[in-house]
Amino acid sequence: MLNIDSLETGIVIDHIQPGASMRVYNLLKLDKLDCCVAIIKNAKSTKFGRKDIIKIEGITDINLDVLGFVDHNITVDIIREGKIVEKKKLVPPQELRNVVRCKNPRCITSIEQGLEQVFRLHENNGHRHYRCIYCEQEYQSRQG
């Protein structure tokens, strides 16, 4: 079994769908941080069977909207002095700003490079999706 040391201070992003950890890593721009990041893929989970986990050392603040956008079932544990001091449950954000880009080539954001990329949550018959506020294009992730 693989052993990853516990954190003294940092964040544990847990219950990520198997295979989705690199998407979370990229959306949170973790490659830009100057800290240790551990990605654990396909870890055993009693609740889900398999899951991914990301551990971030030294950082205690991240964009929870990004995580709620990816999957609101993800849990976030804040670690201080080696102990979990806070567990955060996520909700899908009502609005996303500069997290994903509109793929509609006719959208104003394709022409006006300085415009923020803004998507709003829409719910229809229990199905959640995000739409560009400028052109109403539905966001389609590459993973389905």
PDB file of C-alpha atoms in Angstrom:
ATOM      1  CA  MET A   1       0.000   0.000   0.000  1.00  0.00           C
ATOM      2  CA  LEU A   2       1.209   3.481  -0.859  1.00  0.00           C
ATOM      3  CA  ASN A   3       1.915   5.765   2.092  1.00  0.00           C
ATOM      4  CA  ILE A   4       1.607   9.546   1.750  1.00  0.00           C
ATOM      5  CA  ASP A   5       2.645  11.531   4.819  1.00  0.00           C
ATOM      6  CA  SER A   6       0.011  13.465   6.703  1.00  0.00           C
ATOM      7  CA  LEU A   7      -0.099  17.244   6.441  1.00  0.00           C
ATOM      8  CA  GLU A   8       0.845  19.613   9.229  1.00  0.00           C
ATOM      9  CA  THR A   9      -0.920  22.515   7.501  1.00  0.00           C
ATOM     10  CA  GLY A  10      -2.842  22.399   4.237  1.00  0.00           C
ATOM     11  CA  ILE A  11      -5.891  21.118   2.408  1.00  0.00           C
ATOM     12  CA  VAL A  12      -7.091  17.639   1.532  1.00  0.00           C
ATOM     13  CA  ILE A  13      -9.519  17.506  -1.393  1.00  0.00           C
ATOM     14  CA  ASP A  14     -11.259  14.167  -0.991  1.00  0.00           C
ATOM     15  CA  HIS A  15     -13.925  12.090  -2.741  1.00  0.00           C
ATOM     16  CA  ILE A  16     -12.946  13.272  -6.225  1.00  0.00           C
ATOM     17  CA  GLN A  17     -14.417  11.007  -8.893  1.00  0.00           C
ATOM     18  CA  PRO A  18     -11.809   8.482 -10.083  1.00  0.00           C
ATOM     19  CA  GLY A  19      -9.778   9.981 -12.921  1.00  0.00           C
ATOM     20  CA  ALA A  20     -10.949  13.570 -12.335  1.00  0.00           C
ATOM     21  CA  SER A  21      -8.042  14.716 -10.134  1.00  0.00           C
ATOM     22  CA  MET A  22      -6.012  16.160 -13.021  1.00  0.00           C
ATOM     23  CA  ARG A  23      -9.014  18.218 -14.144  1.00  0.00           C
ATOM     24  CA  VAL A  24      -9.307  19.598 -10.589  1.00  0.00           C
ATOM     25  CA  TYR A  25      -5.530  20.198 -10.536  1.00  0.00           C
ATOM     26  CA  ASN A  26      -5.698  22.177 -13.796  1.00  0.00           C
ATOM     27  CA  LEU A  27      -8.852  24.183 -12.952  1.00  0.00           C
ATOM     28  CA  LEU A  28      -7.395  25.198  -9.574  1.00  0.00           C
ATOM     29  CA  LYS A  29      -4.105  26.096 -11.319  1.00  0.00           C
ATOM     30  CA  LEU A  30      -2.176  24.129  -8.705  1.00  0.00           C
ATOM     31  CA  ASP A  31       0.849  24.033 -11.008  1.00  0.00           C
ATOM     32  CA  LYS A  32       1.260  27.778 -10.358  1.00  0.00           C
ATOM     33  CA  LEU A  33       1.577  27.285  -6.581  1.00  0.00           C
ATOM     34  CA  ASP A  34       4.960  27.064  -4.889  1.00  0.00           C
ATOM     35  CA  CYS A  35       4.086  24.196  -2.560  1.00  0.00           C
ATOM     36  CA  CYS A  36       3.978  20.416  -2.422  1.00  0.00           C
ATOM     37  CA  VAL A  37       0.935  18.812  -4.079  1.00  0.00           C
ATOM     38  CA  ALA A  38       0.194  15.078  -3.922  1.00  0.00           C
ATOM     39  CA  ILE A  39      -2.315  13.483  -6.285  1.00  0.00           C
ATOM     40  CA  ILE A  40      -3.597  10.065  -5.319  1.00  0.00           C
ATOM     41  CA  LYS A  41      -5.559   8.336  -8.060  1.00  0.00           C
ATOM     42  CA  ASN A  42      -7.892   5.365  -7.673  1.00  0.00           C
ATOM     43  CA  ALA A  43      -7.602   5.115  -3.896  1.00  0.00           C
ATOM     44  CA  LYS A  44      -9.926   2.632  -2.206  1.00  0.00           C
ATOM     45  CA  SER A  45     -13.117   4.153  -0.834  1.00  0.00           C
ATOM     46  CA  THR A  46     -15.696   2.402   1.311  1.00  0.00           C
ATOM     47  CA  LYS A  47     -18.311   4.944   0.202  1.00  0.00           C
ATOM     48  CA  PHE A  48     -17.618   5.059  -3.568  1.00  0.00           C
ATOM     49  CA  GLY A  49     -15.405   2.048  -4.329  1.00  0.00           C
ATOM     50  CA  ARG A  50     -12.654   4.212  -5.841  1.00  0.00           C
ATOM     51  CA  LYS A  51     -11.778   7.896  -5.526  1.00  0.00           C
ATOM     52  CA  ASP A  52      -9.030  10.429  -6.205  1.00  0.00           C
ATOM     53  CA  ILE A  53      -7.490  12.629  -3.503  1.00  0.00           C
ATOM     54  CA  ILE A  54      -5.373  15.802  -3.723  1.00  0.00           C
ATOM     55  CA  LYS A  55      -3.264  16.974  -0.791  1.00  0.00           C
ATOM     56  CA  ILE A  56      -1.908  20.530  -0.840  1.00  0.00           C
ATOM     57  CA  GLU A  57       0.750  21.418   1.710  1.00  0.00           C
ATOM     58  CA  GLY A  58       0.843  24.854   3.343  1.00  0.00           C
ATOM     59  CA  ILE A  59      -2.211  26.324   1.581  1.00  0.00           C
ATOM     60  CA  THR A  60      -5.508  26.693   3.457  1.00  0.00           C
ATOM     61  CA  ASP A  61      -7.559  28.685   0.937  1.00  0.00           C
ATOM     62  CA  ILE A  62      -8.695  27.575  -2.523  1.00  0.00           C
ATOM     63  CA  ASN A  63     -11.543  28.437  -4.879  1.00  0.00           C
ATOM     64  CA  LEU A  64     -14.411  26.294  -3.593  1.00  0.00           C
ATOM     65  CA  ASP A  65     -16.584  27.369  -6.545  1.00  0.00           C
ATOM     66  CA  VAL A  66     -14.271  25.456  -8.886  1.00  0.00           C
ATOM     67  CA  LEU A  67     -14.691  22.309  -6.825  1.00  0.00           C
ATOM     68  CA  GLY A  68     -18.471  22.755  -6.568  1.00  0.00           C
ATOM     69  CA  PHE A  69     -18.546  23.151 -10.356  1.00  0.00           C
ATOM     70  CA  VAL A  70     -16.579  19.943 -10.940  1.00  0.00           C
ATOM     71  CA  ASP A  71     -18.531  17.843  -8.410  1.00  0.00           C
ATOM     72  CA  HIS A  72     -20.458  19.034  -5.367  1.00  0.00           C
ATOM     73  CA  ASN A  73     -19.806  15.641  -3.679  1.00  0.00           C
ATOM     74  CA  ILE A  74     -16.120  16.513  -3.215  1.00  0.00           C
ATOM     75  CA  THR A  75     -15.163  17.232   0.384  1.00  0.00           C
ATOM     76  CA  VAL A  76     -12.495  19.673   1.522  1.00  0.00           C
ATOM     77  CA  ASP A  77     -10.627  19.210   4.793  1.00  0.00           C
ATOM     78  CA  ILE A  78      -8.640  22.127   6.234  1.00  0.00           C
ATOM     79  CA  ILE A  79      -5.640  20.879   8.218  1.00  0.00           C
ATOM     80  CA  ARG A  80      -3.801  22.852  10.917  1.00  0.00           C
ATOM     81  CA  GLU A  81      -1.255  21.441  13.365  1.00  0.00           C
ATOM     82  CA  GLY A  82      -1.827  17.996  11.866  1.00  0.00           C
ATOM     83  CA  LYS A  83      -5.565  17.927  12.643  1.00  0.00           C
ATOM     84  CA  ILE A  84      -8.720  18.500  10.627  1.00  0.00           C
ATOM     85  CA  VAL A  85     -10.047  21.850  11.865  1.00  0.00           C
ATOM     86  CA  GLU A  86     -12.786  22.288   9.272  1.00  0.00           C
ATOM     87  CA  LYS A  87     -14.677  20.108   6.796  1.00  0.00           C
ATOM     88  CA  LYS A  88     -16.342  21.941   3.931  1.00  0.00           C
ATOM     89  CA  LYS A  89     -19.276  20.587   1.963  1.00  0.00           C
ATOM     90  CA  LEU A  90     -19.679  22.005  -1.507  1.00  0.00           C
ATOM     91  CA  VAL A  91     -22.626  23.280  -3.483  1.00  0.00           C
ATOM     92  CA  PRO A  92     -22.733  24.034  -7.198  1.00  0.00           C
ATOM     93  CA  PRO A  93     -21.975  27.750  -7.561  1.00  0.00           C
ATOM     94  CA  GLN A  94     -24.666  29.956  -9.070  1.00  0.00           C
ATOM     95  CA  GLU A  95     -22.047  31.755 -11.172  1.00  0.00           C
ATOM     96  CA  LEU A  96     -18.554  30.920 -12.456  1.00  0.00           C
ATOM     97  CA  ARG A  97     -16.102  33.673 -13.339  1.00  0.00           C
ATOM     98  CA  ASN A  98     -12.979  32.964 -15.391  1.00  0.00           C
ATOM     99  CA  VAL A  99     -12.935  29.261 -14.582  1.00  0.00           C
ATOM    100  CA  VAL A 100     -13.850  27.866 -18.025  1.00  0.00           C
ATOM    101  CA  ARG A 101     -14.036  29.469 -21.456  1.00  0.00           C
ATOM    102  CA  CYS A 102     -16.982  29.721 -23.830  1.00  0.00           C
ATOM    103  CA  LYS A 103     -16.368  27.523 -26.870  1.00  0.00           C
ATOM    104  CA  ASN A 104     -18.835  29.333 -29.133  1.00  0.00           C
ATOM    105  CA  PRO A 105     -16.712  30.979 -31.868  1.00  0.00           C
ATOM    106  CA  ARG A 106     -19.423  33.643 -32.356  1.00  0.00           C
ATOM    107  CA  CYS A 107     -19.492  34.617 -28.652  1.00  0.00           C
ATOM    108  CA  ILE A 108     -18.363  38.160 -27.812  1.00  0.00           C
ATOM    109  CA  THR A 109     -15.737  36.661 -25.484  1.00  0.00           C
ATOM    110  CA  SER A 110     -13.982  35.229 -28.557  1.00  0.00           C
ATOM    111  CA  ILE A 111     -13.570  38.745 -29.985  1.00  0.00           C
ATOM    112  CA  GLU A 112     -13.217  40.916 -26.863  1.00  0.00           C
ATOM    113  CA  GLN A 113     -10.301  39.261 -25.092  1.00  0.00           C
ATOM    114  CA  GLY A 114     -10.642  41.413 -21.945  1.00  0.00           C
ATOM    115  CA  LEU A 115     -14.179  40.248 -21.120  1.00  0.00           C
ATOM    116  CA  GLU A 116     -14.639  37.942 -18.155  1.00  0.00           C
ATOM    117  CA  GLN A 117     -15.808  34.427 -18.922  1.00  0.00           C
ATOM    118  CA  VAL A 118     -19.044  34.204 -16.922  1.00  0.00           C
ATOM    119  CA  PHE A 119     -21.345  31.198 -16.737  1.00  0.00           C
ATOM    120  CA  ARG A 120     -24.580  30.890 -14.743  1.00  0.00           C
ATOM    121  CA  LEU A 121     -26.113  27.739 -13.343  1.00  0.00           C
ATOM    122  CA  HIS A 122     -29.402  26.613 -14.899  1.00  0.00           C
ATOM    123  CA  GLU A 123     -31.490  23.725 -13.619  1.00  0.00           C
ATOM    124  CA  ASN A 124     -34.016  21.897 -15.736  1.00  0.00           C
ATOM    125  CA  ASN A 125     -35.797  18.728 -14.545  1.00  0.00           C
ATOM    126  CA  GLY A 126     -33.026  17.987 -12.057  1.00  0.00           C
ATOM    127  CA  HIS A 127     -30.307  18.434 -14.686  1.00  0.00           C
ATOM    128  CA  ARG A 128     -27.748  21.139 -13.892  1.00  0.00           C
ATOM    129  CA  HIS A 129     -25.770  22.919 -16.563  1.00  0.00           C
ATOM    130  CA  TYR A 130     -23.930  26.186 -17.008  1.00  0.00           C
ATOM    131  CA  ARG A 131     -24.611  28.723 -19.756  1.00  0.00           C
ATOM    132  CA  CYS A 132     -22.511  31.637 -20.979  1.00  0.00           C
ATOM    133  CA  ILE A 133     -24.184  34.896 -19.920  1.00  0.00           C
ATOM    134  CA  TYR A 134     -23.334  36.525 -23.265  1.00  0.00           C
ATOM    135  CA  CYS A 135     -24.432  33.952 -25.843  1.00  0.00           C
ATOM    136  CA  GLU A 136     -26.345  31.341 -23.774  1.00  0.00           C
ATOM    137  CA  GLN A 137     -24.041  28.565 -25.042  1.00  0.00           C
ATOM    138  CA  GLU A 138     -24.182  25.577 -22.675  1.00  0.00           C
ATOM    139  CA  TYR A 139     -20.818  24.594 -21.275  1.00  0.00           C
ATOM    140  CA  GLN A 140     -19.840  21.089 -22.381  1.00  0.00           C
ATOM    141  CA  SER A 141     -16.944  19.521 -20.539  1.00  0.00           C
ATOM    142  CA  ARG A 142     -14.497  17.375 -22.463  1.00  0.00           C
ATOM    143  CA  GLN A 143     -15.225  14.481 -20.115  1.00  0.00           C
ATOM    144  CA  GLY A 144     -18.852  14.246 -21.041  1.00  0.00           C
TER     145      GLY A 144
END
